[in-house]
PDB file of C-alpha atoms in Angstrom:
ATOM      1  CA  MET A   1    -135.107  -7.281-214.576  1.00  0.00           C
ATOM      2  CA  LYS A   2    -133.258  -9.858-216.691  1.00  0.00           C
ATOM      3  CA  VAL A   3    -130.211 -11.161-214.832  1.00  0.00           C
ATOM      4  CA  THR A   4    -127.353 -12.445-216.969  1.00  0.00           C
ATOM      5  CA  GLY A   5    -126.014 -14.834-214.331  1.00  0.00           C
ATOM      6  CA  ASN A   6    -129.451 -16.418-214.039  1.00  0.00           C
ATOM      7  CA  GLY A   7    -129.583 -17.355-217.707  1.00  0.00           C
ATOM      8  CA  GLY A   8    -131.249 -14.083-218.647  1.00  0.00           C
ATOM      9  CA  TYR A   9    -134.411 -14.899-216.715  1.00  0.00           C
ATOM     10  CA  VAL A  10    -136.313 -12.077-215.046  1.00  0.00           C
ATOM     11  CA  MET A  11    -135.845 -11.835-211.275  1.00  0.00           C
ATOM     12  CA  GLN A  12    -135.816  -9.156-208.603  1.00  0.00           C
ATOM     13  CA  SER A  13    -132.450  -7.439-208.651  1.00  0.00           C
ATOM     14  CA  TRP A  14    -131.053  -3.965-208.066  1.00  0.00           C
ATOM     15  CA  PHE A  15    -128.560  -4.375-210.923  1.00  0.00           C
ATOM     16  CA  ASP A  16    -127.409  -7.016-213.390  1.00  0.00           C
ATOM     17  CA  VAL A  17    -125.269  -9.850-212.055  1.00  0.00           C
ATOM     18  CA  TYR A  18    -123.071 -11.350-214.755  1.00  0.00           C
ATOM     19  CA  ASN A  19    -122.093 -14.411-212.686  1.00  0.00           C
ATOM     20  CA  PHE A  20    -121.929 -15.424-209.047  1.00  0.00           C
ATOM     21  CA  ASP A  21    -118.161 -15.383-208.553  1.00  0.00           C
ATOM     22  CA  ILE A  22    -118.241 -12.252-206.401  1.00  0.00           C
ATOM     23  CA  GLU A  23    -114.487 -11.978-205.990  1.00  0.00           C
ATOM     24  CA  ASN A  24    -113.491 -12.137-209.669  1.00  0.00           C
ATOM     25  CA  ARG A  25    -116.500 -11.213-211.812  1.00  0.00           C
ATOM     26  CA  GLU A  26    -117.030  -8.173-213.993  1.00  0.00           C
ATOM     27  CA  GLU A  27    -119.635  -5.881-212.442  1.00  0.00           C
ATOM     28  CA  ASP A  28    -122.555  -3.836-213.723  1.00  0.00           C
ATOM     29  CA  ALA A  29    -121.132  -0.395-212.953  1.00  0.00           C
ATOM     30  CA  VAL A  30    -123.974   1.431-214.717  1.00  0.00           C
ATOM     31  CA  GLY A  31    -126.664  -0.529-212.895  1.00  0.00           C
ATOM     32  CA  LEU A  32    -124.949  -0.053-209.535  1.00  0.00           C
ATOM     33  CA  ALA A  33    -124.659   3.684-210.121  1.00  0.00           C
ATOM     34  CA  GLY A  34    -128.335   3.863-211.049  1.00  0.00           C
ATOM     35  CA  ALA A  35    -129.395   2.010-207.898  1.00  0.00           C
ATOM     36  CA  ALA A  36    -127.165   4.210-205.729  1.00  0.00           C
ATOM     37  CA  ASP A  37    -128.563   7.339-207.407  1.00  0.00           C
ATOM     38  CA  TRP A  38    -132.091   6.145-206.620  1.00  0.00           C
ATOM     39  CA  LEU A  39    -131.165   5.679-202.957  1.00  0.00           C
ATOM     40  CA  ASN A  40    -129.461   9.067-202.750  1.00  0.00           C
ATOM     41  CA  ALA A  41    -132.484  10.720-204.377  1.00  0.00           C
ATOM     42  CA  PHE A  42    -134.723   9.120-201.751  1.00  0.00           C
ATOM     43  CA  VAL A  43    -132.511  10.530-198.998  1.00  0.00           C
ATOM     44  CA  ASP A  44    -132.517  13.951-200.684  1.00  0.00           C
ATOM     45  CA  ARG A  45    -136.306  13.954-200.618  1.00  0.00           C
ATOM     46  CA  GLU A  46    -136.385  13.059-196.924  1.00  0.00           C
ATOM     47  CA  VAL A  47    -133.980  15.905-196.171  1.00  0.00           C
ATOM     48  CA  GLU A  48    -135.350  18.594-198.471  1.00  0.00           C
ATOM     49  CA  GLU A  49    -139.097  17.925-198.421  1.00  0.00           C
ATOM     50  CA  PHE A  50    -139.547  16.693-194.873  1.00  0.00           C
ATOM     51  CA  GLY A  51    -136.773  18.586-193.122  1.00  0.00           C
ATOM     52  CA  ILE A  52    -135.028  15.539-191.656  1.00  0.00           C
ATOM     53  CA  PRO A  53    -131.398  16.370-190.815  1.00  0.00           C
ATOM     54  CA  PRO A  54    -129.043  14.156-192.867  1.00  0.00           C
ATOM     55  CA  GLU A  55    -127.164  13.182-189.704  1.00  0.00           C
ATOM     56  CA  ARG A  56    -130.432  11.546-188.539  1.00  0.00           C
ATOM     57  CA  VAL A  57    -130.603   9.324-191.629  1.00  0.00           C
ATOM     58  CA  ILE A  58    -129.216   5.782-191.619  1.00  0.00           C
ATOM     59  CA  VAL A  59    -129.344   3.648-194.762  1.00  0.00           C
ATOM     60  CA  GLY A  60    -128.716  -0.073-194.869  1.00  0.00           C
ATOM     61  CA  GLY A  61    -129.203  -3.269-196.792  1.00  0.00           C
ATOM     62  CA  LEU A  62    -128.832  -7.029-196.881  1.00  0.00           C
ATOM     63  CA  SER A  63    -126.642  -8.847-199.431  1.00  0.00           C
ATOM     64  CA  GLN A  64    -127.136  -7.143-202.816  1.00  0.00           C
ATOM     65  CA  GLY A  65    -128.944  -4.291-201.062  1.00  0.00           C
ATOM     66  CA  GLY A  66    -125.862  -3.783-198.915  1.00  0.00           C
ATOM     67  CA  ALA A  67    -123.762  -3.459-202.056  1.00  0.00           C
ATOM     68  CA  VAL A  68    -126.078  -0.669-203.244  1.00  0.00           C
ATOM     69  CA  VAL A  69    -125.691   1.055-199.878  1.00  0.00           C
ATOM     70  CA  CYS A  70    -121.904   0.746-200.098  1.00  0.00           C
ATOM     71  CA  ARG A  71    -121.863   2.258-203.587  1.00  0.00           C
ATOM     72  CA  ALA A  72    -124.094   5.105-202.375  1.00  0.00           C
ATOM     73  CA  LEU A  73    -121.873   5.713-199.343  1.00  0.00           C
ATOM     74  CA  VAL A  74    -118.708   5.905-201.433  1.00  0.00           C
ATOM     75  CA  GLY A  75    -120.277   8.548-203.691  1.00  0.00           C
ATOM     76  CA  SER A  76    -122.320  10.353-201.032  1.00  0.00           C
ATOM     77  CA  GLU A  77    -122.724  14.120-201.293  1.00  0.00           C
ATOM     78  CA  ARG A  78    -123.941  14.386-197.691  1.00  0.00           C
ATOM     79  CA  ARG A  79    -122.628  13.374-194.317  1.00  0.00           C
ATOM     80  CA  LEU A  80    -125.318  10.897-193.286  1.00  0.00           C
ATOM     81  CA  GLY A  81    -125.794   9.527-189.794  1.00  0.00           C
ATOM     82  CA  GLY A  82    -124.583   6.100-190.831  1.00  0.00           C
ATOM     83  CA  ALA A  83    -124.858   3.086-193.126  1.00  0.00           C
ATOM     84  CA  PHE A  84    -124.998  -0.651-192.528  1.00  0.00           C
ATOM     85  CA  MET A  85    -124.316  -3.748-194.618  1.00  0.00           C
ATOM     86  CA  LEU A  86    -125.326  -7.289-193.663  1.00  0.00           C
ATOM     87  CA  CYS A  87    -123.794 -10.366-195.389  1.00  0.00           C
ATOM     88  CA  SER A  88    -122.684  -8.094-198.211  1.00  0.00           C
ATOM     89  CA  TYR A  89    -119.622  -7.017-200.174  1.00  0.00           C
ATOM     90  CA  VAL A  90    -117.893  -3.968-201.655  1.00  0.00           C
ATOM     91  CA  PRO A  91    -118.971  -3.478-205.280  1.00  0.00           C
ATOM     92  CA  LEU A  92    -116.420  -2.103-207.735  1.00  0.00           C
ATOM     93  CA  ARG A  93    -113.886  -2.386-204.914  1.00  0.00           C
ATOM     94  CA  ARG A  94    -110.918  -1.582-207.135  1.00  0.00           C
ATOM     95  CA  ARG A  95    -112.473   1.779-208.046  1.00  0.00           C
ATOM     96  CA  VAL A  96    -113.277   3.099-204.572  1.00  0.00           C
ATOM     97  CA  LEU A  97    -110.396   5.588-204.595  1.00  0.00           C
ATOM     98  CA  GLU A  98    -111.567   7.202-207.826  1.00  0.00           C
ATOM     99  CA  MET A  99    -115.258   7.222-206.858  1.00  0.00           C
ATOM    100  CA  LYS A 100    -115.098   8.400-203.242  1.00  0.00           C
ATOM    101  CA  THR A 101    -116.215  11.838-202.097  1.00  0.00           C
ATOM    102  CA  PRO A 102    -114.922  13.753-199.038  1.00  0.00           C
ATOM    103  CA  PHE A 103    -118.110  12.822-197.175  1.00  0.00           C
ATOM    104  CA  ALA A 104    -117.552   9.078-197.602  1.00  0.00           C
ATOM    105  CA  SER A 105    -114.932   9.037-194.840  1.00  0.00           C
ATOM    106  CA  GLN A 106    -117.309  10.767-192.407  1.00  0.00           C
ATOM    107  CA  ILE A 107    -120.154   8.220-192.447  1.00  0.00           C
ATOM    108  CA  PRO A 108    -120.006   5.490-189.761  1.00  0.00           C
ATOM    109  CA  LEU A 109    -120.451   2.003-191.220  1.00  0.00           C
ATOM    110  CA  PHE A 110    -121.674  -1.180-189.526  1.00  0.00           C
ATOM    111  CA  TRP A 111    -120.801  -4.365-191.424  1.00  0.00           C
ATOM    112  CA  GLY A 112    -122.271  -7.567-190.020  1.00  0.00           C
ATOM    113  CA  HIS A 113    -121.089 -10.888-191.438  1.00  0.00           C
ATOM    114  CA  GLY A 114    -121.400 -14.587-190.674  1.00  0.00           C
ATOM    115  CA  ILE A 115    -118.338 -16.816-190.609  1.00  0.00           C
ATOM    116  CA  MET A 116    -120.398 -19.571-192.279  1.00  0.00           C
ATOM    117  CA  ASP A 117    -121.495 -17.400-195.230  1.00  0.00           C
ATOM    118  CA  ALA A 118    -121.011 -19.469-198.402  1.00  0.00           C
ATOM    119  CA  GLN A 119    -122.048 -16.771-200.910  1.00  0.00           C
ATOM    120  CA  VAL A 120    -119.845 -13.941-199.654  1.00  0.00           C
ATOM    121  CA  THR A 121    -117.139 -15.861-197.835  1.00  0.00           C
ATOM    122  CA  PHE A 122    -115.881 -14.540-194.527  1.00  0.00           C
ATOM    123  CA  PRO A 123    -112.241 -14.142-195.664  1.00  0.00           C
ATOM    124  CA  LEU A 124    -113.377 -12.102-198.687  1.00  0.00           C
ATOM    125  CA  ALA A 125    -115.662  -9.951-196.556  1.00  0.00           C
ATOM    126  CA  LEU A 126    -112.955  -9.279-193.974  1.00  0.00           C
ATOM    127  CA  ARG A 127    -110.341  -8.380-196.599  1.00  0.00           C
ATOM    128  CA  SER A 128    -112.813  -6.153-198.421  1.00  0.00           C
ATOM    129  CA  ALA A 129    -113.883  -4.358-195.252  1.00  0.00           C
ATOM    130  CA  LYS A 130    -110.274  -3.670-194.266  1.00  0.00           C
ATOM    131  CA  GLN A 131    -109.469  -2.373-197.749  1.00  0.00           C
ATOM    132  CA  LEU A 132    -112.597  -0.198-197.795  1.00  0.00           C
ATOM    133  CA  ALA A 133    -111.584   1.391-194.488  1.00  0.00           C
ATOM    134  CA  LEU A 134    -108.090   1.960-195.865  1.00  0.00           C
ATOM    135  CA  ASP A 135    -109.396   3.509-199.087  1.00  0.00           C
ATOM    136  CA  LEU A 136    -111.826   5.769-197.225  1.00  0.00           C
ATOM    137  CA  GLU A 137    -109.225   6.586-194.540  1.00  0.00           C
ATOM    138  CA  THR A 138    -111.597   5.507-191.780  1.00  0.00           C
ATOM    139  CA  THR A 139    -110.855   3.509-188.636  1.00  0.00           C
ATOM    140  CA  PHE A 140    -111.359  -0.262-188.964  1.00  0.00           C
ATOM    141  CA  LEU A 141    -112.516  -2.165-185.880  1.00  0.00           C
ATOM    142  CA  ARG A 142    -113.271  -5.896-185.821  1.00  0.00           C
ATOM    143  CA  THR A 143    -115.780  -6.805-183.118  1.00  0.00           C
ATOM    144  CA  SER A 144    -117.482  -9.976-181.926  1.00  0.00           C
ATOM    145  CA  HIS A 145    -120.943 -10.139-180.339  1.00  0.00           C
ATOM    146  CA  PRO A 146    -122.106  -8.466-178.149  1.00  0.00           C
ATOM    147  CA  LEU A 147    -121.504  -4.878-179.183  1.00  0.00           C
ATOM    148  CA  THR A 148    -121.902  -2.632-176.139  1.00  0.00           C
ATOM    149  CA  PRO A 149    -122.702   1.076-175.808  1.00  0.00           C
ATOM    150  CA  GLU A 150    -119.441   1.565-173.947  1.00  0.00           C
ATOM    151  CA  SER A 151    -117.424   0.171-176.847  1.00  0.00           C
ATOM    152  CA  LEU A 152    -118.881   2.854-179.118  1.00  0.00           C
ATOM    153  CA  GLN A 153    -117.931   5.834-176.982  1.00  0.00           C
ATOM    154  CA  GLU A 154    -114.418   6.098-178.406  1.00  0.00           C
ATOM    155  CA  ASP A 155    -115.864   5.992-181.936  1.00  0.00           C
ATOM    156  CA  PHE A 156    -118.029   9.032-181.310  1.00  0.00           C
ATOM    157  CA  LYS A 157    -115.357  10.833-179.309  1.00  0.00           C
ATOM    158  CA  ARG A 158    -112.774  10.339-182.049  1.00  0.00           C
ATOM    159  CA  GLN A 159    -115.128  11.579-184.733  1.00  0.00           C
ATOM    160  CA  SER A 160    -116.537  14.526-182.772  1.00  0.00           C
ATOM    161  CA  GLU A 161    -113.074  15.795-181.873  1.00  0.00           C
ATOM    162  CA  GLY A 162    -112.275  16.172-185.559  1.00  0.00           C
ATOM    163  CA  THR A 163    -115.671  17.299-186.712  1.00  0.00           C
ATOM    164  CA  GLY A 164    -115.201  21.058-186.617  1.00  0.00           C
ATOM    165  CA  LYS A 165    -118.051  23.504-186.936  1.00  0.00           C
ATOM    166  CA  SER A 166    -120.565  21.746-189.156  1.00  0.00           C
ATOM    167  CA  SER A 167    -121.709  18.141-189.573  1.00  0.00           C
ATOM    168  CA  ASN A 168    -121.948  18.828-193.322  1.00  0.00           C
ATOM    169  CA  SER A 169    -118.427  20.194-193.570  1.00  0.00           C
ATOM    170  CA  SER A 170    -115.992  18.200-195.693  1.00  0.00           C
ATOM    171  CA  ALA A 171    -113.459  18.800-192.902  1.00  0.00           C
ATOM    172  CA  ALA A 172    -115.485  16.760-190.419  1.00  0.00           C
ATOM    173  CA  GLY A 173    -113.882  13.971-188.402  1.00  0.00           C
ATOM    174  CA  LYS A 174    -113.179  10.526-189.784  1.00  0.00           C
ATOM    175  CA  ALA A 175    -115.677   7.775-189.028  1.00  0.00           C
ATOM    176  CA  THR A 176    -115.319   4.141-187.947  1.00  0.00           C
ATOM    177  CA  LEU A 177    -116.050   0.971-189.912  1.00  0.00           C
ATOM    178  CA  ARG A 178    -117.317  -1.586-187.389  1.00  0.00           C
ATOM    179  CA  PHE A 179    -116.948  -5.132-188.717  1.00  0.00           C
ATOM    180  CA  CYS A 180    -118.994  -7.449-186.481  1.00  0.00           C
ATOM    181  CA  TYR A 181    -118.794 -11.209-187.057  1.00  0.00           C
ATOM    182  CA  TYR A 182    -120.960 -14.146-185.978  1.00  0.00           C
ATOM    183  CA  GLY A 183    -119.681 -17.712-185.675  1.00  0.00           C
ATOM    184  CA  ASP A 184    -122.677 -19.820-186.710  1.00  0.00           C
ATOM    185  CA  LEU A 185    -124.275 -17.423-189.197  1.00  0.00           C
ATOM    186  CA  GLY A 186    -124.543 -18.037-192.939  1.00  0.00           C
ATOM    187  CA  HIS A 187    -125.799 -15.729-195.696  1.00  0.00           C
ATOM    188  CA  TRP A 188    -128.553 -14.165-193.623  1.00  0.00           C
ATOM    189  CA  PHE A 189    -129.012 -12.286-190.333  1.00  0.00           C
ATOM    190  CA  SER A 190    -129.503 -13.327-186.714  1.00  0.00           C
ATOM    191  CA  GLU A 191    -130.967 -11.989-183.473  1.00  0.00           C
ATOM    192  CA  GLU A 192    -127.461 -11.311-182.176  1.00  0.00           C
ATOM    193  CA  GLU A 193    -126.584  -9.312-185.267  1.00  0.00           C
ATOM    194  CA  ILE A 194    -129.796  -7.257-185.126  1.00  0.00           C
ATOM    195  CA  SER A 195    -129.169  -6.620-181.425  1.00  0.00           C
ATOM    196  CA  ASP A 196    -125.689  -5.283-182.203  1.00  0.00           C
ATOM    197  CA  LEU A 197    -127.069  -3.208-185.060  1.00  0.00           C
ATOM    198  CA  ALA A 198    -129.680  -1.699-182.717  1.00  0.00           C
ATOM    199  CA  VAL A 199    -126.981  -0.720-180.209  1.00  0.00           C
ATOM    200  CA  TRP A 200    -124.949   0.870-182.996  1.00  0.00           C
ATOM    201  CA  MET A 201    -127.950   2.770-184.410  1.00  0.00           C
ATOM    202  CA  ASN A 202    -128.999   3.971-180.957  1.00  0.00           C
ATOM    203  CA  GLY A 203    -125.490   5.245-180.405  1.00  0.00           C
ATOM    204  CA  ILE A 204    -125.722   7.359-183.550  1.00  0.00           C
ATOM    205  CA  LEU A 205    -129.274   8.629-183.217  1.00  0.00           C
ATOM    206  CA  GLY A 206    -128.929   9.167-179.485  1.00  0.00           C
ATOM    207  CA  ASN A 207    -125.553  10.890-179.787  1.00  0.00           C
ATOM    208  CA  GLY A 208    -123.948   8.105-177.771  1.00  0.00           C
ATOM    209  CA  ARG A 209    -125.924   8.666-174.531  1.00  0.00           C
ATOM    210  CA  TYR A 210    -127.393   5.466-173.114  1.00  0.00           C
ATOM    211  CA  LYS A 211    -129.459   3.945-170.382  1.00  0.00           C
ATOM    212  CA  GLU A 212    -129.654   0.174-170.137  1.00  0.00           C
ATOM    213  CA  VAL A 213    -133.039  -1.370-170.918  1.00  0.00           C
ATOM    214  CA  GLY A 214    -133.328  -5.143-170.999  1.00  0.00           C
ATOM    215  CA  GLY A 215    -129.658  -5.598-171.786  1.00  0.00           C
ATOM    216  CA  VAL A 216    -129.765  -3.419-174.916  1.00  0.00           C
ATOM    217  CA  GLY A 217    -128.644   0.200-174.832  1.00  0.00           C
ATOM    218  CA  GLU A 218    -131.478   2.687-175.293  1.00  0.00           C
ATOM    219  CA  ALA A 219    -130.534   6.220-176.278  1.00  0.00           C
ATOM    220  CA  GLU A 220    -131.596   9.136-174.129  1.00  0.00           C
ATOM    221  CA  GLY A 221    -132.816  12.438-175.515  1.00  0.00           C
ATOM    222  CA  GLU A 222    -133.614  11.248-179.025  1.00  0.00           C
ATOM    223  CA  GLU A 223    -135.093  13.858-181.304  1.00  0.00           C
ATOM    224  CA  GLU A 224    -138.243  13.501-183.358  1.00  0.00           C
ATOM    225  CA  GLY A 225    -138.053  13.104-187.108  1.00  0.00           C
ATOM    226  CA  GLU A 226    -135.342  10.482-187.386  1.00  0.00           C
ATOM    227  CA  ALA A 227    -135.305   8.400-190.559  1.00  0.00           C
ATOM    228  CA  GLY A 228    -133.888   5.027-191.396  1.00  0.00           C
ATOM    229  CA  MET A 229    -134.143   3.065-194.615  1.00  0.00           C
ATOM    230  CA  ASP A 230    -133.425  -0.551-195.372  1.00  0.00           C
ATOM    231  CA  VAL A 231    -132.530  -1.711-198.865  1.00  0.00           C
ATOM    232  CA  ASP A 232    -133.085  -5.436-198.824  1.00  0.00           C
ATOM    233  CA  ASP A 233    -131.885  -8.228-201.070  1.00  0.00           C
ATOM    234  CA  GLY A 234    -134.876  -7.908-203.420  1.00  0.00           C
TER     235      GLY A 234
END
């Protein structure tokens, strides 16, 4: 698509980018909504056509893809298993309160970010993550590497105690936003970050039950039919 901030030249993009001042720029609300709708429709198909429980679905993305995931999470009509954002930001962050659904506060979020990120600066990412947790009424936790299975147990306990009868109920327990940071990482990902993400995903898909394998928690008793989807920066 033609990207305004790139002089109108065609490039791969999920939505139009008017300029590259992430903190202060006007945003393409229509394009973001369209990209989020596409992602939600994909999840709907996985659930309805293939019978995958929504709580077994994790969506995630890198940079611009993470922004799409965030927009989809805020407006989600299902309680998904989780969502993750890597070196990303909160799009339309001043409109989260008006856009959020009851399910948005029930979806665990992993946000990985490098302190050396020059495109989405660390201070902006940290402020945005804290504000997102506040707006969604979720628990904010800032964590350095390594993320351990044991550190996740309270997350799942807290959420399960408030969940009630159904995982799709709008009265389900509040989730946790895990903000994990990495000292020498720029606008990309690292082995340490992917390792932490794997621990977090295993905790969700394995219902928090672990055995240690090679230093990384492996979930016990995982069910068949789990689905995960990455939305990358393209």
